[in-house]
């Protein structure tokens, strides 16, 4: 179904979580639903790198994020699609852009450096999956902790060919937990909780909130 107010179109999903076990495909069951469509925001850079580890050595609480694309009608995996992700570092800063001027230029600001930390993309495999090695991001003014994703059917970043735009959120207490831990403790930006975030509230962020599981010194999550 097209959304005339936002670029791109929906994947074949709706906001109904089906039981994949009924189709003998329970291993494709989602813990979050890639719906509804949300905003791209002003900080996406289309010249990111194809890679799994997007940290570029920056510090933070490790997060292994596996994203699975599944056809919501029959629970079959969607392979050969391209998933881009971008997020802030631990102190709430996006790489490669000038955050002071980027919102003024609208979507997709011109890059100001070659730094592409916490940005990357991958092609979904036969199981419809990609895996990103990252960290739990920091917060910044007006926004709760979140991770952006954008999906394309081809290896392009044409803004008119976007298949899906989404954001993953974290449980409400994470800013309070992170502010005592370096390097998050040096984040001087105003702390924002989920219920204070416009996009979380109005775009049903509770449906794309990640469930984190302990893994080594960090966490893993499936979406």
PDB file of C-alpha atoms in Angstrom:
ATOM      1  CA  UNK A   1       0.000   0.000   0.000  1.00  0.00           C
ATOM      2  CA  UNK A   2       1.479   3.347  -0.992  1.00  0.00           C
ATOM      3  CA  UNK A   3       1.815   6.157   1.520  1.00  0.00           C
ATOM      4  CA  UNK A   4       1.343   9.423  -0.354  1.00  0.00           C
ATOM      5  CA  UNK A   5       2.792  11.445   2.506  1.00  0.00           C
ATOM      6  CA  UNK A   6       6.152   9.654   2.612  1.00  0.00           C
ATOM      7  CA  UNK A   7       8.602   8.503  -0.007  1.00  0.00           C
ATOM      8  CA  UNK A   8       8.815   4.846  -0.868  1.00  0.00           C
ATOM      9  CA  UNK A   9       6.280   2.129  -0.274  1.00  0.00           C
ATOM     10  CA  UNK A  10       5.577  -0.545   2.257  1.00  0.00           C
ATOM     11  CA  UNK A  11       6.992  -4.030   2.125  1.00  0.00           C
ATOM     12  CA  UNK A  12       4.242  -6.689   2.055  1.00  0.00           C
ATOM     13  CA  UNK A  13       3.636  -6.287   5.787  1.00  0.00           C
ATOM     14  CA  UNK A  14       0.845  -4.985   7.882  1.00  0.00           C
ATOM     15  CA  UNK A  15       0.720  -4.427  11.628  1.00  0.00           C
ATOM     16  CA  UNK A  16      -0.690  -7.873  12.294  1.00  0.00           C
ATOM     17  CA  UNK A  17       1.828 -10.323  13.744  1.00  0.00           C
ATOM     18  CA  UNK A  18       1.064 -13.690  12.204  1.00  0.00           C
ATOM     19  CA  UNK A  19       2.029 -16.996  13.772  1.00  0.00           C
ATOM     20  CA  UNK A  20       4.676 -18.457  11.460  1.00  0.00           C
ATOM     21  CA  UNK A  21       4.471 -21.783  13.293  1.00  0.00           C
ATOM     22  CA  UNK A  22       1.116 -22.359  11.630  1.00  0.00           C
ATOM     23  CA  UNK A  23       2.968 -22.418   8.304  1.00  0.00           C
ATOM     24  CA  UNK A  24       5.808 -24.564   9.691  1.00  0.00           C
ATOM     25  CA  UNK A  25       8.141 -21.573   9.408  1.00  0.00           C
ATOM     26  CA  UNK A  26       8.439 -20.569  13.050  1.00  0.00           C
ATOM     27  CA  UNK A  27      12.174 -19.827  12.644  1.00  0.00           C
ATOM     28  CA  UNK A  28      11.163 -16.800  10.577  1.00  0.00           C
ATOM     29  CA  UNK A  29       8.989 -15.350  13.344  1.00  0.00           C
ATOM     30  CA  UNK A  30       9.765 -11.707  14.112  1.00  0.00           C
ATOM     31  CA  UNK A  31      10.200 -10.285  17.589  1.00  0.00           C
ATOM     32  CA  UNK A  32       9.458  -6.829  16.174  1.00  0.00           C
ATOM     33  CA  UNK A  33       7.298  -5.828  13.239  1.00  0.00           C
ATOM     34  CA  UNK A  34       8.819  -3.762  10.425  1.00  0.00           C
ATOM     35  CA  UNK A  35       5.840  -1.440  10.384  1.00  0.00           C
ATOM     36  CA  UNK A  36       4.752   1.266  10.319  1.00  0.00           C
ATOM     37  CA  UNK A  37       6.681   3.397   7.884  1.00  0.00           C
ATOM     38  CA  UNK A  38       8.539   6.295   9.507  1.00  0.00           C
ATOM     39  CA  UNK A  39      10.731   9.235   8.534  1.00  0.00           C
ATOM     40  CA  UNK A  40      14.225   8.986   7.063  1.00  0.00           C
ATOM     41  CA  UNK A  41      15.314  12.052   9.010  1.00  0.00           C
ATOM     42  CA  UNK A  42      17.991  14.562   7.978  1.00  0.00           C
ATOM     43  CA  UNK A  43      21.122  12.492   8.685  1.00  0.00           C
ATOM     44  CA  UNK A  44      21.222   9.687   6.093  1.00  0.00           C
ATOM     45  CA  UNK A  45      24.286   9.548   3.824  1.00  0.00           C
ATOM     46  CA  UNK A  46      23.821   7.389   0.709  1.00  0.00           C
ATOM     47  CA  UNK A  47      27.550   6.699   0.233  1.00  0.00           C
ATOM     48  CA  UNK A  48      27.885   4.275   3.146  1.00  0.00           C
ATOM     49  CA  UNK A  49      29.952   1.079   2.951  1.00  0.00           C
ATOM     50  CA  UNK A  50      28.862  -2.530   2.471  1.00  0.00           C
ATOM     51  CA  UNK A  51      29.986  -4.155   5.723  1.00  0.00           C
ATOM     52  CA  UNK A  52      28.866  -5.918   8.886  1.00  0.00           C
ATOM     53  CA  UNK A  53      30.989  -4.155  11.523  1.00  0.00           C
ATOM     54  CA  UNK A  54      30.070  -0.471  11.407  1.00  0.00           C
ATOM     55  CA  UNK A  55      31.870   0.702  14.565  1.00  0.00           C
ATOM     56  CA  UNK A  56      35.202   1.750  13.021  1.00  0.00           C
ATOM     57  CA  UNK A  57      36.742   0.967  16.409  1.00  0.00           C
ATOM     58  CA  UNK A  58      34.626   3.398  18.400  1.00  0.00           C
ATOM     59  CA  UNK A  59      33.712   2.425  21.948  1.00  0.00           C
ATOM     60  CA  UNK A  60      30.360   1.652  23.479  1.00  0.00           C
ATOM     61  CA  UNK A  61      28.276  -1.247  24.737  1.00  0.00           C
ATOM     62  CA  UNK A  62      28.512  -3.880  21.962  1.00  0.00           C
ATOM     63  CA  UNK A  63      25.350  -4.782  20.090  1.00  0.00           C
ATOM     64  CA  UNK A  64      24.990  -7.559  17.520  1.00  0.00           C
ATOM     65  CA  UNK A  65      21.865  -6.677  15.571  1.00  0.00           C
ATOM     66  CA  UNK A  66      20.321  -9.246  13.238  1.00  0.00           C
ATOM     67  CA  UNK A  67      17.584  -7.974  10.959  1.00  0.00           C
ATOM     68  CA  UNK A  68      15.342 -10.435   9.174  1.00  0.00           C
ATOM     69  CA  UNK A  69      13.059  -9.576   6.266  1.00  0.00           C
ATOM     70  CA  UNK A  70      10.081 -11.890   6.075  1.00  0.00           C
ATOM     71  CA  UNK A  71       7.022 -11.811   3.865  1.00  0.00           C
ATOM     72  CA  UNK A  72       4.219 -11.135   6.321  1.00  0.00           C
ATOM     73  CA  UNK A  73       1.732 -13.089   4.233  1.00  0.00           C
ATOM     74  CA  UNK A  74       3.444 -16.468   4.210  1.00  0.00           C
ATOM     75  CA  UNK A  75       6.536 -16.134   6.468  1.00  0.00           C
ATOM     76  CA  UNK A  76       8.972 -16.744   3.620  1.00  0.00           C
ATOM     77  CA  UNK A  77      12.331 -14.935   3.855  1.00  0.00           C
ATOM     78  CA  UNK A  78      13.030 -12.033   1.506  1.00  0.00           C
ATOM     79  CA  UNK A  79      16.531 -12.452   0.082  1.00  0.00           C
ATOM     80  CA  UNK A  80      18.505 -10.114  -2.154  1.00  0.00           C
ATOM     81  CA  UNK A  81      17.242  -6.889  -0.595  1.00  0.00           C
ATOM     82  CA  UNK A  82      19.615  -4.220   0.695  1.00  0.00           C
ATOM     83  CA  UNK A  83      19.362  -2.923   4.259  1.00  0.00           C
ATOM     84  CA  UNK A  84      21.126   0.298   5.216  1.00  0.00           C
ATOM     85  CA  UNK A  85      21.574   1.338   8.820  1.00  0.00           C
ATOM     86  CA  UNK A  86      22.840   4.462  10.546  1.00  0.00           C
ATOM     87  CA  UNK A  87      22.956   5.696  14.127  1.00  0.00           C
ATOM     88  CA  UNK A  88      24.839   7.982  16.483  1.00  0.00           C
ATOM     89  CA  UNK A  89      27.934   7.091  18.452  1.00  0.00           C
ATOM     90  CA  UNK A  90      27.844   6.788  22.243  1.00  0.00           C
ATOM     91  CA  UNK A  91      27.728  10.552  22.734  1.00  0.00           C
ATOM     92  CA  UNK A  92      24.855  11.127  20.327  1.00  0.00           C
ATOM     93  CA  UNK A  93      26.848  12.297  17.299  1.00  0.00           C
ATOM     94  CA  UNK A  94      26.273  11.236  13.683  1.00  0.00           C
ATOM     95  CA  UNK A  95      29.360  10.766  11.536  1.00  0.00           C
ATOM     96  CA  UNK A  96      30.105  12.624   8.333  1.00  0.00           C
ATOM     97  CA  UNK A  97      27.629  15.471   8.693  1.00  0.00           C
ATOM     98  CA  UNK A  98      27.340  18.851  10.356  1.00  0.00           C
ATOM     99  CA  UNK A  99      24.430  18.402  12.742  1.00  0.00           C
ATOM    100  CA  UNK A 100      24.052  22.154  13.146  1.00  0.00           C
ATOM    101  CA  UNK A 101      23.245  22.697   9.476  1.00  0.00           C
ATOM    102  CA  UNK A 102      21.998  19.289   8.271  1.00  0.00           C
ATOM    103  CA  UNK A 103      18.359  19.800   9.363  1.00  0.00           C
ATOM    104  CA  UNK A 104      18.320  23.086   7.445  1.00  0.00           C
ATOM    105  CA  UNK A 105      19.248  21.384   4.186  1.00  0.00           C
ATOM    106  CA  UNK A 106      16.377  18.917   4.374  1.00  0.00           C
ATOM    107  CA  UNK A 107      16.946  15.219   3.703  1.00  0.00           C
ATOM    108  CA  UNK A 108      20.371  13.798   2.829  1.00  0.00           C
ATOM    109  CA  UNK A 109      22.754  16.618   3.737  1.00  0.00           C
ATOM    110  CA  UNK A 110      26.085  17.033   1.940  1.00  0.00           C
ATOM    111  CA  UNK A 111      28.856  15.186   3.818  1.00  0.00           C
ATOM    112  CA  UNK A 112      31.483  17.260   5.585  1.00  0.00           C
ATOM    113  CA  UNK A 113      34.037  14.469   6.131  1.00  0.00           C
ATOM    114  CA  UNK A 114      34.921  10.934   5.041  1.00  0.00           C
ATOM    115  CA  UNK A 115      33.958   9.482   8.437  1.00  0.00           C
ATOM    116  CA  UNK A 116      31.218   6.868   8.007  1.00  0.00           C
ATOM    117  CA  UNK A 117      31.305   5.251  11.443  1.00  0.00           C
ATOM    118  CA  UNK A 118      28.021   3.659  12.476  1.00  0.00           C
ATOM    119  CA  UNK A 119      26.831   3.613   8.883  1.00  0.00           C
ATOM    120  CA  UNK A 120      26.694   0.629   6.558  1.00  0.00           C
ATOM    121  CA  UNK A 121      24.598  -1.733   4.494  1.00  0.00           C
ATOM    122  CA  UNK A 122      24.290  -5.417   3.605  1.00  0.00           C
ATOM    123  CA  UNK A 123      22.324  -7.656   1.269  1.00  0.00           C
ATOM    124  CA  UNK A 124      19.870 -10.077   2.868  1.00  0.00           C
ATOM    125  CA  UNK A 125      20.931 -13.719   2.592  1.00  0.00           C
ATOM    126  CA  UNK A 126      18.860 -16.809   1.788  1.00  0.00           C
ATOM    127  CA  UNK A 127      17.274 -16.531   5.239  1.00  0.00           C
ATOM    128  CA  UNK A 128      16.363 -12.905   4.634  1.00  0.00           C
ATOM    129  CA  UNK A 129      18.925 -11.804   7.218  1.00  0.00           C
ATOM    130  CA  UNK A 130      21.716  -9.315   7.698  1.00  0.00           C
ATOM    131  CA  UNK A 131      23.849  -8.850  10.807  1.00  0.00           C
ATOM    132  CA  UNK A 132      25.409  -5.602  11.989  1.00  0.00           C
ATOM    133  CA  UNK A 133      28.085  -5.308  14.663  1.00  0.00           C
ATOM    134  CA  UNK A 134      27.545  -1.978  16.374  1.00  0.00           C
ATOM    135  CA  UNK A 135      26.984  -0.419  19.807  1.00  0.00           C
ATOM    136  CA  UNK A 136      23.965   0.822  21.664  1.00  0.00           C
ATOM    137  CA  UNK A 137      23.759   4.408  20.397  1.00  0.00           C
ATOM    138  CA  UNK A 138      23.603   7.544  22.491  1.00  0.00           C
ATOM    139  CA  UNK A 139      20.746   9.999  22.771  1.00  0.00           C
ATOM    140  CA  UNK A 140      20.598  13.524  21.421  1.00  0.00           C
ATOM    141  CA  UNK A 141      18.351  16.558  21.731  1.00  0.00           C
ATOM    142  CA  UNK A 142      14.752  15.720  20.888  1.00  0.00           C
ATOM    143  CA  UNK A 143      15.346  12.041  20.184  1.00  0.00           C
ATOM    144  CA  UNK A 144      15.316   8.900  22.273  1.00  0.00           C
ATOM    145  CA  UNK A 145      17.910   6.189  21.643  1.00  0.00           C
ATOM    146  CA  UNK A 146      17.239   4.670  18.226  1.00  0.00           C
ATOM    147  CA  UNK A 147      18.741   3.022  15.145  1.00  0.00           C
ATOM    148  CA  UNK A 148      17.651   3.850  11.590  1.00  0.00           C
ATOM    149  CA  UNK A 149      17.175   1.314   8.813  1.00  0.00           C
ATOM    150  CA  UNK A 150      16.237   1.722   5.184  1.00  0.00           C
ATOM    151  CA  UNK A 151      15.445  -1.073   2.721  1.00  0.00           C
ATOM    152  CA  UNK A 152      15.881  -1.191  -1.043  1.00  0.00           C
ATOM    153  CA  UNK A 153      15.025  -3.951  -3.504  1.00  0.00           C
ATOM    154  CA  UNK A 154      18.216  -3.164  -5.458  1.00  0.00           C
ATOM    155  CA  UNK A 155      21.735  -1.966  -4.667  1.00  0.00           C
ATOM    156  CA  UNK A 156      20.819   1.690  -5.037  1.00  0.00           C
ATOM    157  CA  UNK A 157      20.039   4.579  -2.705  1.00  0.00           C
ATOM    158  CA  UNK A 158      17.641   6.500  -4.942  1.00  0.00           C
ATOM    159  CA  UNK A 159      15.261   8.278  -2.595  1.00  0.00           C
ATOM    160  CA  UNK A 160      12.378   7.431  -4.931  1.00  0.00           C
ATOM    161  CA  UNK A 161      13.158   3.696  -4.756  1.00  0.00           C
ATOM    162  CA  UNK A 162      12.975   3.227  -0.987  1.00  0.00           C
ATOM    163  CA  UNK A 163      11.022   0.131  -0.040  1.00  0.00           C
ATOM    164  CA  UNK A 164      10.882   0.691   3.700  1.00  0.00           C
ATOM    165  CA  UNK A 165      12.113   3.188   6.297  1.00  0.00           C
ATOM    166  CA  UNK A 166      12.102   2.270   9.973  1.00  0.00           C
ATOM    167  CA  UNK A 167      13.614   2.987  13.350  1.00  0.00           C
ATOM    168  CA  UNK A 168      14.435   0.589  16.170  1.00  0.00           C
ATOM    169  CA  UNK A 169      14.100   1.765  19.753  1.00  0.00           C
ATOM    170  CA  UNK A 170      15.322   0.579  23.150  1.00  0.00           C
ATOM    171  CA  UNK A 171      13.570   0.083  26.465  1.00  0.00           C
ATOM    172  CA  UNK A 172      12.825   3.309  28.313  1.00  0.00           C
ATOM    173  CA  UNK A 173      15.388   2.876  31.101  1.00  0.00           C
ATOM    174  CA  UNK A 174      18.425   2.625  28.830  1.00  0.00           C
ATOM    175  CA  UNK A 175      19.477   6.308  29.029  1.00  0.00           C
ATOM    176  CA  UNK A 176      19.560   6.045  32.825  1.00  0.00           C
ATOM    177  CA  UNK A 177      21.671   2.894  32.614  1.00  0.00           C
ATOM    178  CA  UNK A 178      24.047   4.313  30.034  1.00  0.00           C
ATOM    179  CA  UNK A 179      24.758   7.669  31.630  1.00  0.00           C
ATOM    180  CA  UNK A 180      26.862   5.965  34.321  1.00  0.00           C
ATOM    181  CA  UNK A 181      29.013   4.156  31.749  1.00  0.00           C
ATOM    182  CA  UNK A 182      31.898   5.562  29.693  1.00  0.00           C
ATOM    183  CA  UNK A 183      31.802   6.910  26.997  1.00  0.00           C
ATOM    184  CA  UNK A 184      28.066   7.546  27.354  1.00  0.00           C
ATOM    185  CA  UNK A 185      28.727   9.450  30.570  1.00  0.00           C
ATOM    186  CA  UNK A 186      30.374  12.220  28.545  1.00  0.00           C
ATOM    187  CA  UNK A 187      27.218  12.793  26.486  1.00  0.00           C
ATOM    188  CA  UNK A 188      26.194  16.336  27.428  1.00  0.00           C
ATOM    189  CA  UNK A 189      23.065  16.438  25.293  1.00  0.00           C
ATOM    190  CA  UNK A 190      19.630  16.502  26.961  1.00  0.00           C
ATOM    191  CA  UNK A 191      18.472  13.010  27.885  1.00  0.00           C
ATOM    192  CA  UNK A 192      15.304  12.004  26.053  1.00  0.00           C
ATOM    193  CA  UNK A 193      12.987   9.127  26.965  1.00  0.00           C
ATOM    194  CA  UNK A 194      10.734   7.242  24.571  1.00  0.00           C
ATOM    195  CA  UNK A 195       7.532   8.992  25.592  1.00  0.00           C
ATOM    196  CA  UNK A 196       9.203  12.358  24.922  1.00  0.00           C
ATOM    197  CA  UNK A 197      10.183  11.412  21.368  1.00  0.00           C
ATOM    198  CA  UNK A 198       7.667  12.576  18.746  1.00  0.00           C
ATOM    199  CA  UNK A 199       8.491   9.783  16.300  1.00  0.00           C
ATOM    200  CA  UNK A 200       8.375   7.059  18.933  1.00  0.00           C
ATOM    201  CA  UNK A 201       4.919   8.212  20.023  1.00  0.00           C
ATOM    202  CA  UNK A 202       3.360   8.953  16.637  1.00  0.00           C
ATOM    203  CA  UNK A 203       4.987   6.170  14.597  1.00  0.00           C
ATOM    204  CA  UNK A 204       4.247   3.367  17.072  1.00  0.00           C
ATOM    205  CA  UNK A 205       7.802   2.957  18.308  1.00  0.00           C
ATOM    206  CA  UNK A 206       6.604   0.420  20.848  1.00  0.00           C
ATOM    207  CA  UNK A 207       6.193  -2.003  17.920  1.00  0.00           C
ATOM    208  CA  UNK A 208       9.839  -1.670  16.884  1.00  0.00           C
ATOM    209  CA  UNK A 209      11.437  -1.691  20.338  1.00  0.00           C
ATOM    210  CA  UNK A 210      14.271  -4.211  20.516  1.00  0.00           C
ATOM    211  CA  UNK A 211      14.463  -7.032  23.035  1.00  0.00           C
ATOM    212  CA  UNK A 212      18.105  -7.285  24.083  1.00  0.00           C
ATOM    213  CA  UNK A 213      19.784 -10.507  25.151  1.00  0.00           C
ATOM    214  CA  UNK A 214      23.113 -10.699  26.952  1.00  0.00           C
ATOM    215  CA  UNK A 215      26.000 -11.756  24.733  1.00  0.00           C
ATOM    216  CA  UNK A 216      29.527 -11.571  26.116  1.00  0.00           C
ATOM    217  CA  UNK A 217      30.316  -8.025  27.187  1.00  0.00           C
ATOM    218  CA  UNK A 218      27.347  -6.682  25.285  1.00  0.00           C
ATOM    219  CA  UNK A 219      23.998  -7.660  23.829  1.00  0.00           C
ATOM    220  CA  UNK A 220      22.341  -9.177  20.794  1.00  0.00           C
ATOM    221  CA  UNK A 221      18.960  -8.420  19.281  1.00  0.00           C
ATOM    222  CA  UNK A 222      16.789  -9.802  16.493  1.00  0.00           C
ATOM    223  CA  UNK A 223      14.347  -7.720  14.526  1.00  0.00           C
TER     224      UNK A 223
END
